[in-house]
Short mmCIF file of C-alpha atoms in Angstrom, two decimals:
data_model
loop_
_atom_site.label_atom_id
_atom_site.label_comp_id
_atom_site.label_asym_id
_atom_site.label_seq_id
_atom_site.Cartn_x
_atom_site.Cartn_y
_atom_site.Cartn_z
CA SER A 1 2.32 12.79 -11.27
CA GLN A 2 -0.62 10.48 -10.75
CA GLN A 3 0.14 10.15 -7.05
CA GLY A 4 -2.25 11.45 -4.50
CA GLU A 5 -1.11 14.35 -2.42
CA GLU A 6 -1.76 14.41 1.28
CA ASP A 7 -1.62 17.19 3.78
CA PRO A 8 -0.45 17.86 6.27
CA GLN A 9 2.72 15.80 5.98
CA ALA A 10 2.84 15.58 9.76
CA LEU A 11 0.29 16.24 12.49
CA SER A 12 0.89 16.33 16.23
CA ILE A 13 -2.05 16.45 18.63
CA GLN A 14 -3.05 15.60 22.21
CA GLU A 15 -5.13 12.60 23.17
CA GLY A 16 -8.83 13.34 22.91
CA GLU A 17 -8.45 15.83 20.08
CA ASN A 18 -9.68 15.19 16.56
CA ALA A 19 -7.25 14.62 13.68
CA THR A 20 -8.05 15.53 10.09
CA MET A 21 -6.00 14.45 7.09
CA ASN A 22 -6.64 15.46 3.51
CA CYS A 23 -5.96 13.78 0.18
CA SER A 24 -6.18 15.25 -3.31
CA TYR A 25 -5.92 13.43 -6.63
CA LYS A 26 -5.97 14.31 -10.30
CA THR A 27 -7.82 11.58 -12.20
CA SER A 28 -11.38 10.28 -12.16
CA ILE A 29 -11.68 7.47 -9.67
CA ASN A 30 -13.97 4.57 -8.92
CA ASN A 31 -13.22 4.59 -5.21
CA LEU A 32 -10.75 5.93 -2.67
CA GLN A 33 -9.22 3.96 0.18
CA TRP A 34 -7.47 4.89 3.41
CA TYR A 35 -4.73 2.81 5.00
CA ARG A 36 -2.81 2.99 8.25
CA GLN A 37 0.80 1.95 8.86
CA ASN A 38 2.31 1.53 12.28
CA SER A 39 6.04 2.08 12.50
CA GLY A 40 7.97 -0.77 10.89
CA ARG A 41 4.86 -2.68 9.86
CA GLY A 42 2.78 -3.22 6.75
CA LEU A 43 -0.25 -1.17 5.76
CA VAL A 44 -3.69 -1.99 7.09
CA HIS A 45 -6.84 -1.13 5.18
CA LEU A 46 -9.16 1.18 7.14
CA ILE A 47 -12.02 2.20 4.91
CA LEU A 48 -13.13 2.38 1.26
CA ILE A 49 -15.46 5.04 -0.09
CA ARG A 50 -17.00 4.70 -3.54
CA SER A 51 -17.29 7.56 -6.01
CA ASN A 52 -21.08 7.74 -5.55
CA GLU A 53 -20.74 8.14 -1.77
CA ARG A 54 -20.09 11.44 -0.02
CA GLU A 55 -19.43 10.28 3.51
CA LYS A 56 -18.70 7.04 5.30
CA HIS A 57 -18.20 6.14 8.96
CA SER A 58 -16.39 3.31 10.70
CA GLY A 59 -16.12 3.58 14.46
CA ARG A 60 -14.15 6.76 15.22
CA LEU A 61 -13.28 7.23 11.55
CA ARG A 62 -15.19 9.49 9.21
CA VAL A 63 -14.23 9.76 5.55
CA THR A 64 -15.61 12.27 3.07
CA LEU A 65 -15.20 12.35 -0.69
CA ASP A 66 -15.77 15.34 -2.96
CA THR A 67 -15.36 14.17 -6.54
CA SER A 68 -15.91 17.67 -7.94
CA LYS A 69 -12.87 18.90 -6.00
CA LYS A 70 -11.03 15.60 -6.37
CA SER A 71 -10.37 15.47 -2.66
CA SER A 72 -11.03 13.31 0.37
CA SER A 73 -10.56 13.74 4.09
CA LEU A 74 -10.10 11.31 6.96
CA LEU A 75 -11.25 12.43 10.39
CA ILE A 76 -10.27 10.50 13.50
CA THR A 77 -12.36 11.61 16.47
CA ALA A 78 -11.32 11.44 20.13
CA SER A 79 -7.81 10.33 19.20
CA ARG A 80 -5.76 7.95 21.34
CA ALA A 81 -2.02 7.42 21.66
CA ALA A 82 -2.54 4.10 19.85
CA ASP A 83 -3.68 6.05 16.76
CA THR A 84 -0.07 7.21 16.28
CA ALA A 85 0.82 5.96 12.80
CA SER A 86 1.16 7.03 9.18
CA TYR A 87 -2.04 7.32 7.18
CA PHE A 88 -2.21 6.91 3.40
CA CYS A 89 -4.91 7.50 0.85
CA ALA A 90 -4.96 5.28 -2.23
CA PHE A 91 -7.03 5.06 -5.37
CA PRO A 92 -7.21 2.82 -8.45
CA ILE A 93 -6.26 4.21 -11.81
CA VAL A 94 -6.20 1.17 -14.05
CA PHE A 95 -7.51 -2.36 -14.32
CA TYR A 96 -6.22 -5.29 -12.26
CA GLY A 97 -6.46 -3.78 -8.85
CA LYS A 98 -3.47 -1.48 -9.07
CA LEU A 99 -3.53 1.36 -6.54
CA THR A 100 -1.70 4.66 -6.40
CA PHE A 101 -0.78 5.78 -2.89
CA GLY A 102 -0.40 9.25 -1.48
CA GLN A 103 2.76 10.28 0.35
CA GLY A 104 1.11 9.83 3.71
CA THR A 105 0.46 11.87 6.85
CA ILE A 106 2.43 11.06 9.98
CA LEU A 107 0.11 11.39 12.96
CA THR A 108 1.51 11.62 16.48
CA VAL A 109 -0.95 11.55 19.38
CA HIS A 110 0.57 12.58 22.70
CA PRO A 111 -0.86 10.99 25.87
CA ASP B 1 -8.28 -14.00 9.10
CA VAL B 2 -6.51 -12.68 6.04
CA LYS B 3 -2.76 -13.28 6.04
CA VAL B 4 0.12 -12.18 3.84
CA THR B 5 3.46 -13.56 4.99
CA GLN B 6 6.85 -12.27 3.92
CA SER B 7 9.70 -14.68 4.46
CA SER B 8 12.04 -12.31 6.31
CA ARG B 9 11.55 -9.18 8.42
CA TYR B 10 15.21 -8.17 8.10
CA LEU B 11 17.78 -9.17 5.50
CA VAL B 12 21.37 -8.10 4.89
CA LYS B 13 23.04 -8.91 1.58
CA ARG B 14 26.15 -7.86 -0.30
CA THR B 15 26.44 -5.87 -3.51
CA GLY B 16 26.19 -8.11 -6.56
CA GLU B 17 24.33 -10.94 -4.83
CA LYS B 18 21.12 -12.35 -6.25
CA VAL B 19 18.41 -11.78 -3.65
CA PHE B 20 15.06 -13.51 -3.35
CA LEU B 21 12.16 -12.06 -1.35
CA GLU B 22 9.23 -14.40 -0.87
CA CYS B 23 5.59 -13.61 -0.23
CA VAL B 24 2.73 -16.01 0.45
CA GLN B 25 -0.97 -15.23 0.82
CA ASP B 26 -3.65 -17.58 2.11
CA MET B 27 -6.73 -15.82 0.71
CA ASP B 28 -6.83 -17.24 -2.82
CA HIS B 29 -6.37 -13.71 -4.19
CA GLU B 30 -5.81 -13.18 -7.88
CA ASN B 31 -3.67 -10.03 -7.56
CA MET B 32 -0.30 -9.76 -5.86
CA PHE B 33 1.99 -6.75 -5.65
CA TRP B 34 5.52 -5.78 -4.67
CA TYR B 35 6.25 -2.25 -3.46
CA ARG B 36 9.27 -0.54 -2.05
CA GLN B 37 8.90 2.20 0.52
CA ASP B 38 11.51 4.90 1.04
CA PRO B 39 11.39 8.03 3.22
CA GLY B 40 10.03 10.97 1.27
CA LEU B 41 9.11 8.82 -1.75
CA GLY B 42 6.14 6.90 -0.37
CA LEU B 43 5.12 3.51 -1.76
CA ARG B 44 6.26 2.76 -5.28
CA LEU B 45 5.02 -0.23 -7.23
CA ILE B 46 7.76 -2.48 -8.58
CA TYR B 47 5.77 -5.32 -10.20
CA PHE B 48 2.36 -6.85 -9.92
CA SER B 49 0.70 -10.06 -11.02
CA TYR B 50 -2.98 -10.68 -11.74
CA ASP B 51 -2.72 -14.43 -12.33
CA VAL B 52 -0.32 -17.34 -12.17
CA LYS B 53 2.64 -16.84 -14.53
CA MET B 54 1.37 -13.33 -15.41
CA LYS B 55 3.30 -10.22 -14.47
CA GLU B 56 3.18 -6.52 -15.23
CA LYS B 57 5.79 -3.84 -14.64
CA GLY B 58 4.99 -1.20 -12.11
CA ASP B 59 6.57 2.23 -11.82
CA ILE B 60 10.14 1.16 -10.94
CA PRO B 61 10.86 -2.33 -12.35
CA GLU B 62 14.51 -1.73 -13.27
CA GLY B 63 16.87 -4.09 -11.46
CA TYR B 64 14.06 -6.40 -10.36
CA SER B 65 12.23 -9.43 -11.69
CA VAL B 66 9.36 -11.50 -10.30
CA SER B 67 8.05 -15.03 -10.39
CA ARG B 68 4.56 -16.36 -9.80
CA GLU B 69 4.46 -20.12 -10.34
CA LYS B 70 1.63 -20.72 -7.85
CA LYS B 71 -1.36 -18.55 -7.06
CA GLU B 72 -0.42 -18.09 -3.42
CA ARG B 73 3.24 -17.21 -3.90
CA PHE B 74 4.87 -14.15 -5.46
CA SER B 75 8.64 -13.77 -5.42
CA LEU B 76 10.68 -10.64 -5.98
CA ILE B 77 14.20 -11.12 -7.32
CA LEU B 78 17.03 -8.62 -7.23
CA GLU B 79 19.21 -9.89 -10.06
CA SER B 80 22.40 -8.18 -8.88
CA ALA B 81 21.83 -6.26 -5.66
CA SER B 82 23.06 -2.70 -5.43
CA THR B 83 23.23 -0.30 -2.50
CA ASN B 84 20.43 1.86 -3.94
CA GLN B 85 18.11 -1.11 -3.48
CA THR B 86 18.39 -0.83 0.28
CA SER B 87 14.78 -0.26 1.28
CA MET B 88 11.63 -1.58 2.94
CA TYR B 89 9.87 -4.04 0.62
CA LEU B 90 6.16 -4.65 1.01
CA CYS B 91 4.08 -7.40 -0.54
CA ALA B 92 0.31 -7.13 -0.92
CA SER B 93 -2.58 -9.08 -2.39
CA SER B 94 -6.15 -8.34 -3.40
CA SER B 95 -9.08 -10.01 -5.07
CA ILE B 96 -10.79 -8.94 -8.27
CA VAL B 97 -14.47 -8.14 -8.29
CA ARG B 98 -15.92 -7.35 -11.69
CA GLY B 99 -12.45 -6.57 -12.96
CA TYR B 100 -11.90 -3.33 -11.09
CA SER B 101 -10.02 -2.30 -8.01
CA ASN B 102 -12.83 -2.03 -5.52
CA GLN B 103 -11.24 -4.44 -3.11
CA PRO B 104 -8.69 -3.50 -0.45
CA GLN B 105 -5.11 -4.64 -0.59
CA HIS B 106 -3.79 -6.78 2.25
CA PHE B 107 -0.15 -6.23 3.18
CA GLY B 108 2.57 -8.27 4.75
CA ASP B 109 4.73 -6.80 7.50
CA GLY B 110 7.54 -5.96 5.11
CA THR B 111 11.16 -6.94 4.65
CA ARG B 112 13.77 -4.37 5.57
CA LEU B 113 16.59 -5.12 3.13
CA SER B 114 20.09 -3.71 3.52
CA ILE B 115 22.62 -4.06 0.73
CA LEU B 116 26.21 -3.56 1.88
#
């Protein structure tokens, strides 16, 4: 399958703790993107990291990319209950902006 | 602010009906996409369009068709609805920069479709 694989499938933590989600893929990629989905809503783009970048930060988010291992991780620091959502990695495999999405990690942050 | 609007949040239809799901974006994006999302199966691409009147099959096009007569509007059509098409349907759009997918996709809030 060309889909990305994410682990863990589910993660439950307490407020203030850090949350780390991992994504692995099989093809060569131009970039990798992370999205968030609140329950019953659409996906929201969080961050894009290009293949020539190793690490990128956005607020409490830190994304790493290791193209030699074909893997990426998303770290959310000092988590909040409002971070409770599903998180998906996605990457392009062909022309025209088509993305392949991972299965997602369900993050639950307990207050 | 970027906006993708899906015509209905919830929709209930009967088996055999022809169902139309509408999506409108206000960002002048070239690309538009229809996905369905099911528990345990993630997001699966049904169809996408990279220009007006252009369409490409995604991973699961069977039982669906699409229409893109105007740049801002992309319609998904269930020709004869069946119960296995009960799902969450998500529309998205993105721009093209230098012909490659280095732009994020912007999603609507989804339509939860039930076929009885």
